[in-house]
mmCIF file of C-alpha atoms and ligand atoms in Angstrom:
data_model
loop_
_atom_site.group_PDB
_atom_site.id
_atom_site.type_symbol
_atom_site.label_atom_id
_atom_site.label_comp_id
_atom_site.label_asym_id
_atom_site.label_seq_id
_atom_site.Cartn_x
_atom_site.Cartn_y
_atom_site.Cartn_z
ATOM 1 C CA MET A 10 20.560 -14.829 22.402
ATOM 2 C CA THR A 11 23.302 -17.329 21.639
ATOM 3 C CA ALA A 12 24.429 -18.177 18.128
ATOM 4 C CA THR A 13 22.510 -21.456 18.326
ATOM 5 C CA THR A 14 19.173 -19.856 19.237
ATOM 6 C CA ARG A 15 16.514 -20.684 16.687
ATOM 7 C CA ASN A 16 14.102 -17.777 16.985
ATOM 8 C CA ARG A 17 13.695 -16.265 13.512
ATOM 9 C CA ILE A 18 10.066 -16.370 12.373
ATOM 10 C CA ALA A 19 9.013 -15.550 8.824
ATOM 11 C CA VAL A 20 5.539 -14.002 8.830
ATOM 12 C CA LEU A 21 4.219 -14.682 5.352
ATOM 13 C CA HIS A 22 1.172 -13.093 3.780
ATOM 14 C CA GLY A 23 -0.162 -13.997 0.375
ATOM 15 C CA VAL A 24 -2.475 -12.586 -2.196
ATOM 16 C CA ASN A 25 -4.634 -9.508 -1.376
ATOM 17 C CA PHE A 26 -3.028 -8.757 1.977
ATOM 18 C CA ASP A 27 -1.401 -5.607 0.585
ATOM 19 C CA ILE A 28 -4.923 -4.110 0.522
ATOM 20 C CA LEU A 29 -6.063 -5.546 3.851
ATOM 21 C CA GLU A 30 -7.529 -2.209 4.992
ATOM 22 C CA ARG A 31 -9.859 -2.212 1.954
ATOM 23 C CA ARG A 32 -11.251 -5.689 2.604
ATOM 24 C CA ASN A 33 -14.436 -6.484 4.559
ATOM 25 C CA PRO A 34 -13.740 -5.129 8.067
ATOM 26 C CA GLU A 35 -16.219 -7.547 9.618
ATOM 27 C CA LEU A 36 -14.087 -10.426 8.387
ATOM 28 C CA TYR A 37 -10.622 -8.909 8.433
ATOM 29 C CA GLY A 38 -10.660 -6.166 11.055
ATOM 30 C CA GLY A 39 -10.194 -3.062 8.875
ATOM 31 C CA ARG A 40 -6.505 -2.580 9.674
ATOM 32 C CA SER A 41 -3.715 -2.317 7.123
ATOM 33 C CA LEU A 42 -1.065 -4.989 6.715
ATOM 34 C CA SER A 43 1.591 -2.678 8.134
ATOM 35 C CA GLN A 44 -0.557 -2.069 11.236
ATOM 36 C CA LEU A 45 -1.036 -5.823 11.610
ATOM 37 C CA GLU A 46 2.693 -6.448 11.125
ATOM 38 C CA HIS A 47 3.502 -3.781 13.714
ATOM 39 C CA GLN A 48 1.287 -5.575 16.225
ATOM 40 C CA ILE A 49 2.848 -8.949 15.364
ATOM 41 C CA GLU A 50 6.322 -7.444 15.723
ATOM 42 C CA GLY A 51 5.533 -6.353 19.301
ATOM 43 C CA TRP A 52 4.174 -9.768 20.247
ATOM 44 C CA ALA A 53 7.121 -11.516 18.622
ATOM 45 C CA ARG A 54 9.705 -9.414 20.452
ATOM 46 C CA ALA A 55 7.879 -9.997 23.769
ATOM 47 C CA ALA A 56 8.143 -13.734 23.058
ATOM 48 C CA LYS A 57 11.878 -13.351 22.264
ATOM 49 C CA LEU A 58 11.289 -14.108 18.594
ATOM 50 C CA GLU A 59 12.783 -12.254 15.610
ATOM 51 C CA PRO A 60 10.099 -11.625 12.982
ATOM 52 C CA ILE A 61 10.789 -11.234 9.269
ATOM 53 C CA PHE A 62 7.885 -10.016 7.140
ATOM 54 C CA PHE A 63 6.995 -10.868 3.551
ATOM 55 C CA GLN A 64 3.958 -10.331 1.325
ATOM 56 C CA THR A 65 3.367 -10.799 -2.371
ATOM 57 C CA ASN A 66 0.460 -11.130 -4.781
ATOM 58 C CA HIS A 67 2.527 -13.379 -7.059
ATOM 59 C CA GLU A 68 2.391 -17.111 -6.471
ATOM 60 C CA GLY A 69 5.799 -17.780 -8.058
ATOM 61 C CA GLU A 70 7.424 -15.139 -5.846
ATOM 62 C CA PHE A 71 5.844 -16.736 -2.811
ATOM 63 C CA VAL A 72 7.202 -20.144 -3.877
ATOM 64 C CA GLU A 73 10.684 -18.714 -4.466
ATOM 65 C CA TYR A 74 10.649 -17.011 -1.060
ATOM 66 C CA LEU A 75 9.807 -20.388 0.506
ATOM 67 C CA HIS A 76 12.764 -21.907 -1.362
ATOM 68 C CA ARG A 77 15.047 -19.394 0.394
ATOM 69 C CA LEU A 78 13.352 -19.711 3.782
ATOM 70 C CA PRO A 79 15.681 -22.270 5.426
ATOM 71 C CA ASP A 80 18.565 -19.787 4.985
ATOM 72 C CA ILE A 81 16.808 -16.927 6.754
ATOM 73 C CA ALA A 82 14.268 -18.352 9.208
ATOM 74 C CA ASP A 83 13.716 -21.087 11.782
ATOM 75 C CA GLY A 84 9.946 -21.263 11.522
ATOM 76 C CA SER A 85 7.064 -19.672 9.690
ATOM 77 C CA LEU A 86 3.649 -18.255 10.253
ATOM 78 C CA ILE A 87 1.659 -18.398 7.040
ATOM 79 C CA ASN A 88 -1.529 -16.714 5.921
ATOM 80 C CA ALA A 89 -1.603 -17.416 2.205
ATOM 81 C CA GLY A 90 -5.105 -15.967 1.703
ATOM 82 C CA ALA A 91 -7.043 -17.617 -1.131
ATOM 83 C CA TRP A 92 -3.964 -19.639 -2.197
ATOM 84 C CA THR A 93 -4.569 -21.645 0.985
ATOM 85 C CA HIS A 94 -7.482 -23.321 -0.688
ATOM 86 C CA TYR A 95 -5.918 -24.440 -3.969
ATOM 87 C CA SER A 96 -2.182 -23.835 -4.387
ATOM 88 C CA ARG A 97 -0.502 -27.242 -4.264
ATOM 89 C CA ALA A 98 2.643 -25.471 -5.533
ATOM 90 C CA ILE A 99 2.847 -23.401 -2.356
ATOM 91 C CA ALA A 100 2.083 -26.455 -0.195
ATOM 92 C CA ASP A 101 4.899 -28.413 -1.880
ATOM 93 C CA ALA A 102 7.317 -25.505 -1.379
ATOM 94 C CA LEU A 103 6.325 -25.146 2.284
ATOM 95 C CA ASP A 104 6.947 -28.865 2.753
ATOM 96 C CA VAL A 105 10.469 -28.492 1.315
ATOM 97 C CA THR A 106 11.365 -25.826 3.900
ATOM 98 C CA GLY A 107 11.344 -28.522 6.587
ATOM 99 C CA LEU A 108 10.635 -25.771 9.146
ATOM 100 C CA PRO A 109 7.794 -25.745 11.669
ATOM 101 C CA ALA A 110 4.900 -23.690 10.315
ATOM 102 C CA VAL A 111 1.610 -22.428 11.730
ATOM 103 C CA GLU A 112 -1.290 -21.528 9.423
ATOM 104 C CA VAL A 113 -3.304 -18.477 10.440
ATOM 105 C CA HIS A 114 -6.508 -16.910 9.107
ATOM 106 C CA LEU A 115 -8.082 -13.728 10.419
ATOM 107 C CA SER A 116 -11.592 -14.942 9.575
ATOM 108 C CA ASP A 117 -13.236 -18.187 10.600
ATOM 109 C CA VAL A 118 -12.680 -20.144 7.388
ATOM 110 C CA GLU A 119 -14.560 -23.153 8.826
ATOM 111 C CA ALA A 120 -17.735 -21.066 9.113
ATOM 112 C CA ARG A 121 -17.635 -19.605 5.588
ATOM 113 C CA GLU A 122 -18.036 -21.098 2.085
ATOM 114 C CA ASP A 123 -17.225 -24.807 1.700
ATOM 115 C CA TRP A 124 -14.228 -24.096 -0.547
ATOM 116 C CA ARG A 125 -12.582 -22.148 2.273
ATOM 117 C CA LYS A 126 -12.745 -25.190 4.545
ATOM 118 C CA VAL A 127 -10.179 -26.920 2.330
ATOM 119 C CA SER A 128 -6.529 -26.184 3.089
ATOM 120 C CA VAL A 129 -3.582 -27.385 1.038
ATOM 121 C CA PHE A 130 -1.509 -27.113 4.229
ATOM 122 C CA ASP A 131 -3.346 -29.930 6.023
ATOM 123 C CA GLY A 132 -0.753 -32.300 7.457
ATOM 124 C CA LEU A 133 2.105 -29.822 6.845
ATOM 125 C CA VAL A 134 1.503 -27.343 9.650
ATOM 126 C CA VAL A 135 1.890 -27.709 13.393
ATOM 127 C CA ARG A 136 -1.385 -25.857 13.984
ATOM 128 C CA LYS A 137 -4.148 -24.100 12.051
ATOM 129 C CA ILE A 138 -5.654 -21.059 13.801
ATOM 130 C CA SER A 139 -8.635 -19.255 12.297
ATOM 131 C CA GLY A 140 -11.375 -16.857 13.306
ATOM 132 C CA LYS A 141 -9.465 -15.118 16.086
ATOM 133 C CA GLY A 142 -8.502 -11.995 14.153
ATOM 134 C CA ALA A 143 -5.082 -10.526 14.942
ATOM 135 C CA GLU A 144 -5.044 -12.427 18.231
ATOM 136 C CA GLY A 145 -4.595 -15.632 16.211
ATOM 137 C CA TYR A 146 -1.112 -14.428 15.253
ATOM 138 C CA ARG A 147 -0.152 -14.031 18.901
ATOM 139 C CA GLU A 148 -1.288 -17.603 19.541
ATOM 140 C CA ALA A 149 0.667 -18.787 16.478
ATOM 141 C CA LEU A 150 3.829 -17.092 17.784
ATOM 142 C CA ASP A 151 3.401 -18.882 21.117
ATOM 143 C CA VAL A 152 3.048 -22.216 19.316
ATOM 144 C CA LEU A 153 6.229 -21.540 17.303
ATOM 145 C CA ALA A 154 8.172 -20.378 20.383
ATOM 146 C CA HIS A 155 7.216 -23.659 22.037
ATOM 147 C CA GLU A 156 8.186 -25.681 18.932
ATOM 148 C CA LEU A 157 11.587 -23.961 18.766
ATOM 149 C CA GLY A 158 12.209 -24.187 22.500
ATOM 150 C CA VAL A 159 12.330 -20.398 22.943
ATOM 151 C CA ALA A 160 11.326 -19.509 26.501
ATOM 152 C CA SER A 161 10.052 -15.981 27.156
HETATM 153 C C1 DQA B 6 -8.014 -15.477 4.856
HETATM 154 C C2 DQA B 6 -9.168 -16.422 4.505
HETATM 155 C C3 DQA B 6 -9.117 -16.793 3.044
HETATM 156 O O1 DQA B 6 -10.205 -17.668 2.732
HETATM 157 C C4 DQA B 6 -9.231 -15.559 2.171
HETATM 158 O O2 DQA B 6 -9.116 -15.909 0.808
HETATM 159 C C5 DQA B 6 -8.226 -14.521 2.540
HETATM 160 C C6 DQA B 6 -8.004 -14.252 3.958
HETATM 161 C C7 DQA B 6 -8.118 -14.973 6.320
HETATM 162 O O3 DQA B 6 -7.121 -14.461 6.833
HETATM 163 O O4 DQA B 6 -9.194 -15.067 6.919
HETATM 164 O O5 DQA B 6 -7.650 -13.851 1.686
HETATM 165 O O6 DQA B 6 -6.793 -16.171 4.721
#
């Protein structure tokens, strides 16, 4: 890769993803976050992307990480969990990054409770992918590779 290559992808997980393996396996697949990240890492490398992983249960920490994002990443893949549905603070911080972002959900949020159909990231993300399980992350990486002009 040349010095000008923009291929660093921050893979951001929000609240309750640290206990992913304890959440409803029918909705979330039963794997742990580190297993999911391992899978994402393989897909990212195959797509010539450099993944950086982050998870927190603290909204302010998530916001502060987004503040630093333009220094360490070229794009982001965001699954903010329940914050997706109400945290305007996180949406505002994502907007400030100015980086292409793809929103991902393991479960099909459109087919669940009405409150999950609302996303604060509407209009801020390049694509929203939900209901495809881990495979949705692979699709999100492809979208970001395309956005950043990274050819695999
Ligand atoms: C989720 C969907 C959200 O509604 C929920 O609060 C989560 C996980 C998903 O990946 O399907 O924590 O983002």
